[in-house]
Short mmCIF file of C-alpha atoms in Angstrom, two decimals:
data_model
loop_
_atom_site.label_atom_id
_atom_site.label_comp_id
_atom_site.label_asym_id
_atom_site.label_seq_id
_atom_site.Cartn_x
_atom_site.Cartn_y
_atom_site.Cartn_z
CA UNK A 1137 -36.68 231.48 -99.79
CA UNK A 1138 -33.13 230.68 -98.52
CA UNK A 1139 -30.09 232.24 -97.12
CA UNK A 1140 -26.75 232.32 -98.91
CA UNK A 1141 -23.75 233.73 -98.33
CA UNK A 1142 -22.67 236.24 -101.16
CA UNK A 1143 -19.16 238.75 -100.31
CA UNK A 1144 -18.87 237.33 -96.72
CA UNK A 1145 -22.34 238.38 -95.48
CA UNK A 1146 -25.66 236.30 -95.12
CA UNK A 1147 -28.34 236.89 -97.24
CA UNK A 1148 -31.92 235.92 -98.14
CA UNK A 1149 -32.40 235.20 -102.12
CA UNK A 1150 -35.89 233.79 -103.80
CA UNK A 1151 -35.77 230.28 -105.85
CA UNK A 1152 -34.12 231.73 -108.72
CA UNK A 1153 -31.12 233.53 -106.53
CA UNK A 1154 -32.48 236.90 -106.66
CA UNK A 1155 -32.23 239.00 -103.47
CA UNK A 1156 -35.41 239.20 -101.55
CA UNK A 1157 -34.55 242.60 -99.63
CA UNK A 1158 -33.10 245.03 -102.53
CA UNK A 1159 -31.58 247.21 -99.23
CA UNK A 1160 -29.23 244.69 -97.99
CA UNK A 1161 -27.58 245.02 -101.57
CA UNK A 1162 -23.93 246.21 -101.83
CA UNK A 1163 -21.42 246.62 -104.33
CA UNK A 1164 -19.30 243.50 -103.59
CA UNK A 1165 -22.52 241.43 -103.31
CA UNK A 1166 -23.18 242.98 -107.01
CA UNK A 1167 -19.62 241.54 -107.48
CA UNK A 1168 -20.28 238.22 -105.90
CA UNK A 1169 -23.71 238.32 -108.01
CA UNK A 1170 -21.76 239.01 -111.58
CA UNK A 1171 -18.92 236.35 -111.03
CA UNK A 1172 -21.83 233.79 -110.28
CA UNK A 1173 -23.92 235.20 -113.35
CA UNK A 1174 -20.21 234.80 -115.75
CA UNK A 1175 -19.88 238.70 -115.71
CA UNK A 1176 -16.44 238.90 -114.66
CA UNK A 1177 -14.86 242.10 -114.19
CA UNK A 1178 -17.91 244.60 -113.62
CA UNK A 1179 -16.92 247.61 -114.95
CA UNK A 1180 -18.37 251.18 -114.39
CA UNK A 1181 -20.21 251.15 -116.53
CA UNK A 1182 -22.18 247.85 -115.80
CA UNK A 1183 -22.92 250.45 -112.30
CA UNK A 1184 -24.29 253.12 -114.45
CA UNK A 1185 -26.91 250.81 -115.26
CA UNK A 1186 -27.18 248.93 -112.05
CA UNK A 1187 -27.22 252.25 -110.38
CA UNK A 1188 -29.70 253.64 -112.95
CA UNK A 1189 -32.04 250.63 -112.07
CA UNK A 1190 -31.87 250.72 -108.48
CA UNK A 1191 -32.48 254.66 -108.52
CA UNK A 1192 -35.90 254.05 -110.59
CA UNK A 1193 -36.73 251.08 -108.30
CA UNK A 1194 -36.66 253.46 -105.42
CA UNK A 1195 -38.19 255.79 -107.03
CA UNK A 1196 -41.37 253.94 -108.49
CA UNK A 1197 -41.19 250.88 -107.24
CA UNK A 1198 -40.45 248.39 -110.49
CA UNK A 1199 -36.83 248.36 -112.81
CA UNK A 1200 -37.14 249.80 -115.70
CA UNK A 1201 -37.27 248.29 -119.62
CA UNK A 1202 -34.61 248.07 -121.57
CA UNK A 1203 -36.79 250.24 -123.89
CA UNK A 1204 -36.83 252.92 -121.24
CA UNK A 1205 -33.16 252.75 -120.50
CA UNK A 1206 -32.70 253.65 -123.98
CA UNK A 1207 -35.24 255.86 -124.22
CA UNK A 1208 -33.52 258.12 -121.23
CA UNK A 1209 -29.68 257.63 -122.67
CA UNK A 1210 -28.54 255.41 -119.91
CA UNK A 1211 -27.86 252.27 -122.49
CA UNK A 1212 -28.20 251.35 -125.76
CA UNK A 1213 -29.96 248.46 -126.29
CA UNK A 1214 -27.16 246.74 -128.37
CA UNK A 1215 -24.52 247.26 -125.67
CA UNK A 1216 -26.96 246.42 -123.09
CA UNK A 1217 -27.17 242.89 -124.31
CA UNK A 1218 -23.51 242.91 -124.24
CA UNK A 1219 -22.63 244.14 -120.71
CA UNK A 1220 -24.93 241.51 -119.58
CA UNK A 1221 -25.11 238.50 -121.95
CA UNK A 1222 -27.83 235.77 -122.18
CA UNK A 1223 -30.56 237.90 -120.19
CA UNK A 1224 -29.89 241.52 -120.06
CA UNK A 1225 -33.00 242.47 -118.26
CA UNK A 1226 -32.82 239.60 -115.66
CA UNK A 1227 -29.44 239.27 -115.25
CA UNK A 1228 -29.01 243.11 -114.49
CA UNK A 1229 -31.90 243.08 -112.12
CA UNK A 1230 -30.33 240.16 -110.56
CA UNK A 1231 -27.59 241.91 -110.25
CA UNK A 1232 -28.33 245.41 -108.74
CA UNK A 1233 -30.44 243.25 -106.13
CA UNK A 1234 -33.89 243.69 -107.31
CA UNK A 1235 -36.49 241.04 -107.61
CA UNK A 1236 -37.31 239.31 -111.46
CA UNK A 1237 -38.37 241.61 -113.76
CA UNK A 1238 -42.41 241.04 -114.49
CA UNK A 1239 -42.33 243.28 -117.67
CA UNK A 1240 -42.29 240.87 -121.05
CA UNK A 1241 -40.58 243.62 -123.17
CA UNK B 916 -37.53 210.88 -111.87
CA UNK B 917 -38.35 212.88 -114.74
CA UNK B 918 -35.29 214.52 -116.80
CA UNK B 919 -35.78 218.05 -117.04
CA UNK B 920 -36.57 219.27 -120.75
CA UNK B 921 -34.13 220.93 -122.54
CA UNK B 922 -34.66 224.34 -122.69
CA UNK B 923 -35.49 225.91 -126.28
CA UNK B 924 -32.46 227.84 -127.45
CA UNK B 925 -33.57 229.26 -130.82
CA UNK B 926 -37.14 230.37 -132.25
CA UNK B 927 -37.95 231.29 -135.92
CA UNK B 928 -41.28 233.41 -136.24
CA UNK B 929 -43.61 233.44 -139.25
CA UNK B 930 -45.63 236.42 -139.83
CA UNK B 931 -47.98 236.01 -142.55
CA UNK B 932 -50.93 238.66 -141.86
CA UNK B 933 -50.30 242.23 -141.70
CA UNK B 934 -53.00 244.14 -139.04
CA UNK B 935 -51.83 245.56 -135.86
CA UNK B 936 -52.56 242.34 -133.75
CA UNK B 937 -51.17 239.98 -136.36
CA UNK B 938 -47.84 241.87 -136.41
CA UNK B 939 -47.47 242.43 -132.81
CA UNK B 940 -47.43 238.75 -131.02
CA UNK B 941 -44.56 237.55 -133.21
CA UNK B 942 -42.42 240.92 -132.12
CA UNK B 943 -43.31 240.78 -128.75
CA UNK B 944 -42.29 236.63 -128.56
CA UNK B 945 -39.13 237.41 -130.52
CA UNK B 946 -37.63 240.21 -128.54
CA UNK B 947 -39.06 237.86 -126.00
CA UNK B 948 -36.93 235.33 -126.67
CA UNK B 949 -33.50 237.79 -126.71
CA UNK B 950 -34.96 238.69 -123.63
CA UNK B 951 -34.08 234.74 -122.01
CA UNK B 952 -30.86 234.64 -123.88
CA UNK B 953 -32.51 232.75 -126.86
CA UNK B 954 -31.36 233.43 -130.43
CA UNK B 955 -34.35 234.51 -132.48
CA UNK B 956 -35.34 235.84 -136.46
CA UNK B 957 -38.78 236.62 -137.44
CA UNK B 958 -39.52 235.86 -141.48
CA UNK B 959 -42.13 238.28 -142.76
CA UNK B 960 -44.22 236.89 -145.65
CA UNK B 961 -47.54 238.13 -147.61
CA UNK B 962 -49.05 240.53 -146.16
CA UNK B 963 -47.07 240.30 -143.05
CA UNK B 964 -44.66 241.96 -145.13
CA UNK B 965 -46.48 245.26 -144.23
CA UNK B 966 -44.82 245.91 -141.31
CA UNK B 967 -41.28 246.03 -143.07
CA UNK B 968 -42.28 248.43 -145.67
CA UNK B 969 -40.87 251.99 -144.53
CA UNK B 970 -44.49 253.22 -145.89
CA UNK B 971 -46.72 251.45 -144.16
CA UNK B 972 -44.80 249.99 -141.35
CA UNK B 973 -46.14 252.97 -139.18
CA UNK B 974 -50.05 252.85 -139.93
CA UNK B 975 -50.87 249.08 -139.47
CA UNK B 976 -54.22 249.15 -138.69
CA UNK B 977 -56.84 246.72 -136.91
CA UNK B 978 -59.31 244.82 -138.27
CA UNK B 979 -62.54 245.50 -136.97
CA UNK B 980 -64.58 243.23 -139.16
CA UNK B 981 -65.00 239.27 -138.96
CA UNK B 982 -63.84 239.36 -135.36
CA UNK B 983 -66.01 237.66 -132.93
CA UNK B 984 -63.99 238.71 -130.08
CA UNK B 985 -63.71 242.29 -130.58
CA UNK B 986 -65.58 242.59 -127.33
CA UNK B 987 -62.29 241.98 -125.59
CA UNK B 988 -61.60 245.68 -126.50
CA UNK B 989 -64.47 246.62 -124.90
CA UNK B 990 -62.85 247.66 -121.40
CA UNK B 991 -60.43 250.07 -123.18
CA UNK B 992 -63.82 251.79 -123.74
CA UNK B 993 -65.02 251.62 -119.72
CA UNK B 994 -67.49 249.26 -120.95
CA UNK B 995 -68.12 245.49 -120.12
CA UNK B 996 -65.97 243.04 -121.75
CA UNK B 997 -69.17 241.26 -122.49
CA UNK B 998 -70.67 243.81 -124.60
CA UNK B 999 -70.62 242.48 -128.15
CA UNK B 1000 -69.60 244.45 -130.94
CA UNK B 1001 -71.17 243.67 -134.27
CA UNK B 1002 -68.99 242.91 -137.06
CA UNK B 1003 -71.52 245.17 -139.14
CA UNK B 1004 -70.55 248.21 -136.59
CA UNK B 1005 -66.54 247.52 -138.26
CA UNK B 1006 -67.38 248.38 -141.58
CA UNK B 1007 -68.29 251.77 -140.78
CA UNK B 1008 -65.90 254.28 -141.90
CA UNK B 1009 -63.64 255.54 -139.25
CA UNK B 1010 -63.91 252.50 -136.86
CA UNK B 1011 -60.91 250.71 -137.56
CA UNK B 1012 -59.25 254.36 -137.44
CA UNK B 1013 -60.38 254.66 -133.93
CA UNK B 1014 -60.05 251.12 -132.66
CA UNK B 1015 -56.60 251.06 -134.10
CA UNK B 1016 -55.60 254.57 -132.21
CA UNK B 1017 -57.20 253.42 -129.57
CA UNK B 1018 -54.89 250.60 -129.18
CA UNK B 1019 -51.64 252.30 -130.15
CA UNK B 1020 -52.79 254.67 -127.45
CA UNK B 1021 -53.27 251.46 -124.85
CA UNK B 1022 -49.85 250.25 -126.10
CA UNK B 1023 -47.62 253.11 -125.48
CA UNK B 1024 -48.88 253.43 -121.67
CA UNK B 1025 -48.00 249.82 -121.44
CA UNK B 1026 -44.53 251.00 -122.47
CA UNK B 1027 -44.98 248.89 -125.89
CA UNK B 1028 -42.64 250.42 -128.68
CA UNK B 1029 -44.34 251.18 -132.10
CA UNK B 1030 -43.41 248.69 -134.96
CA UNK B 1031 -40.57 250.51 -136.33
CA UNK B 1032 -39.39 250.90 -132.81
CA UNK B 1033 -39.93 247.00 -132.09
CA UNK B 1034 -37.84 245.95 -135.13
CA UNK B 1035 -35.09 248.56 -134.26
CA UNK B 1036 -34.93 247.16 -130.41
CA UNK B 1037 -34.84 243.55 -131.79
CA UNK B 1038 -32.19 243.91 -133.75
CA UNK B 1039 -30.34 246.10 -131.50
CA UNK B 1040 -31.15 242.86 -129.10
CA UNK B 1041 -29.71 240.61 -131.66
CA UNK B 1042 -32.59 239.28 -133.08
CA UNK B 1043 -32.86 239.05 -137.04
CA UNK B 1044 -35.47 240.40 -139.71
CA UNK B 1045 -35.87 238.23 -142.64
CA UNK B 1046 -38.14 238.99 -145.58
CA UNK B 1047 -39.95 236.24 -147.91
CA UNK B 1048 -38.54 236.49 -151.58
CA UNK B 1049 -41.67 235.43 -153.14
CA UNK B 1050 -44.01 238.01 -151.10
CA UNK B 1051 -41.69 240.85 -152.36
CA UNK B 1052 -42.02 239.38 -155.91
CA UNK B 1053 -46.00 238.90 -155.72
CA UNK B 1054 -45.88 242.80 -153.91
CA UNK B 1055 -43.26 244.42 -156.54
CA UNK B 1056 -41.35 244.97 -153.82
CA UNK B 1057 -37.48 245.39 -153.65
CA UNK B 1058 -35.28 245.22 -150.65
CA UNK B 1059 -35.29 249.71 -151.13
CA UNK B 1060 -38.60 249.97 -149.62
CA UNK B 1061 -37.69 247.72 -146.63
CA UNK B 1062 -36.91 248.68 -143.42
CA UNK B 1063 -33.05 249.28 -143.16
CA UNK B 1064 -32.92 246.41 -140.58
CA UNK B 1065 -34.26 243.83 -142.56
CA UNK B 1066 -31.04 241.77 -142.70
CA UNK B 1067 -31.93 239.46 -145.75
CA UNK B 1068 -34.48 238.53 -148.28
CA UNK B 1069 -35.32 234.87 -148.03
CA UNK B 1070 -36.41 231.90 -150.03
CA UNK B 1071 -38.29 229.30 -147.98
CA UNK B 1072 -35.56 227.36 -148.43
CA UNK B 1073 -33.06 229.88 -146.78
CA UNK B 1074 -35.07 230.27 -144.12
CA UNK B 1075 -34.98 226.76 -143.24
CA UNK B 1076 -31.65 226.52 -143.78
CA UNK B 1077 -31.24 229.73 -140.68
CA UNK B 1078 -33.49 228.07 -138.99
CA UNK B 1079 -31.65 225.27 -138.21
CA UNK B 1080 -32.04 223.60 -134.67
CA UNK B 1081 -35.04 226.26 -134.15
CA UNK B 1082 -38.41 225.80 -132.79
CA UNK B 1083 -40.56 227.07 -135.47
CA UNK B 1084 -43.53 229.04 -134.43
CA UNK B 1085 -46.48 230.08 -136.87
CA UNK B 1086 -48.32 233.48 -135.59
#
C-alpha cells in the first residue's frame, strides 16, 4: 500500500497501482490512470465500459467478465481487447478504480 | 541481485485428447494468456480434434472410467471428496451422461463458456485455432466440418514455424 498522486489529488493504490478505495475514483483519475496504462485519449466509449463495471461492482460486489460484458451487449469481446490493449480485463478494472480482477476467464 | 525473468510473451497449446477435461485446460490457459496481453494459438490434433468439429464440439463428454481421481467430483455431489468412485461404477450406462452434465452444469455457474463459446471468445480475444493436417487426414475430415474459427489447418511443421519464439505447452 502507498499513496500517489493521480489528477492533482492523493491517493492510496495496492503494489500493482490499482486503487485501494474504488469511491475516491473520478473521471480525471480514470484519465490520469489511462495515460499511465498507454490509453491515450479515453473516449466514451472506454466510460460505457468503465461505467458498466463500476455499476456491477456496486451492485454485487466483483467486475464483471469479459464474457458477461458480452453476454449483456455492453462490449464485444473483439473491441474490448482493442479499447484496452495488452490486458483488457485488468487494465479496465485498473482503470474504473476497482481492485485486480480474481476471475481467470 | 537476481535479474528479473523475462516475462513469457507467446504460448502455443497442444490438445491431443478430446473429453471434456482434456479440452478445457488448454482453452482456459489460452484465453488466459490474451487475458495478460500474451499472444496465444491452440493446435488441435487426434482426438483433440473433437472439439473443432461443428458435430461434436457441443457434446464432449467425460470420462468416467480409468480415473483414479474421480473422487474429486465427489463434492459436486454433497459428498466427501474422499469417497472413491470405482472405475467399474463408469462403465455403467448413463454415468458419463450424468457426470458430464453434471459438470457443464458446475461450469456455467462458474461463468465458464461452453466450447463453442470458448473458441468464439478466444478468437474474438485474438487468440488463434489451428488444426493438425494429419488428424483431419487419419479422421476424413476436411476443413467444412470445422468450426468456422479454425483459422488454418497445420502440418507439424507449420505449427512450429507459428510458433516461433513461443513457450510450448503440452495439455
Amino acid at each position: 500500500m502507498s499513496t500517489k498522486d493521480l489528477a492533482g489529488l492523493s491517493v492510496e493504490v495496492d503494489g500493482e497501482g490499482y486503487l485501494s478505495d474504488h469511491t475516491v475514483w473520478n473521471r480525471d483519475i480514470a484519465l490520469a490512470i489511462a495515460a499511465e496504462e498507454g490509453i491515450d485519449p479515453l473516449t466514451d466509449r472506454h466510460f460505457d465500459v468503465i461505467d458498466f463495471m463500476r455499476k456491477e461492482f456496486e451492485e454485487k460486489g466483483a467486475a464483471p467478465s469479459i464474457r458477461r460484458l458480452n453476454k449483456l451487449n455492453v462490449v464485444p469481446t473483439k473491441e474490448l481487447y482493442q479499447l484496452f490493449p495488452g490486458g483488457p480485463a485488468k487494465k479496465a478494472a485498473k482503470i474504473a478504480g476497482l481492485g485486480k480482477p480474481q476471475g481467470c476467464i | 541481485m537476481s535479474e528479473q525473468p523475462e516475462p513469457i510473451k507467446k504460448v502455443s497449446l497442444i490438445v491431443s485428447k478430446g473429453s471434456l477435461v482434456d479440452v478445457y485446460p488448454a482453452l482456459v490457459m489460452g484465453n488466459g494468456a490474451r487475458m495478460e496481453g500474451m499472444e496465444a494459438s491452440i493446435f488441435f490434433t487426434f482426438f483433440g480434434l473433437g472439439a473443432l468439429i461443428k458435430k461434436t464440439q457441443d457434446s464432449l463428454k467425460v470420462a468416467t472410467v480409468g480415473n483414479p481421481a474421480m473422487n474429486m467430483a465427489m463434492p459436486m455431489l454433497k459428498m466427501p471428496i474422499t469417497m472413491p468412485f470405482p472405475t467399474i461404477m463408469g462403465a455403467i450406462p448413463g454415468v458419463s451422461n450424468f457426470a458430464t452434465w453434471m459438470m457443464k452444469n458446475e461450469m456455467e455457474n462458474l461463468d465458464i463458456p461452453t466450447v463453442p463459446e470458448f473458441l468464439e471468445m478466444f478468437t474474438d480475444a485474438g487468440g488463434e485455432v489451428f488444426a493438425c493436417k494429419l488428424a483431419m487426414d487419419m479422421f476424413k475430415l476436411t476443413k467444412d466440418d470445422l468450426d468456422d474459427r479454425v483459422s488454418s489447418v497445420l502440418t507439424v511443421g507449420e505449427f512450429y514455424e507459428k510458433s516461433a519464439g513461443a513457450s510450448i505447452i503440452f495439455t
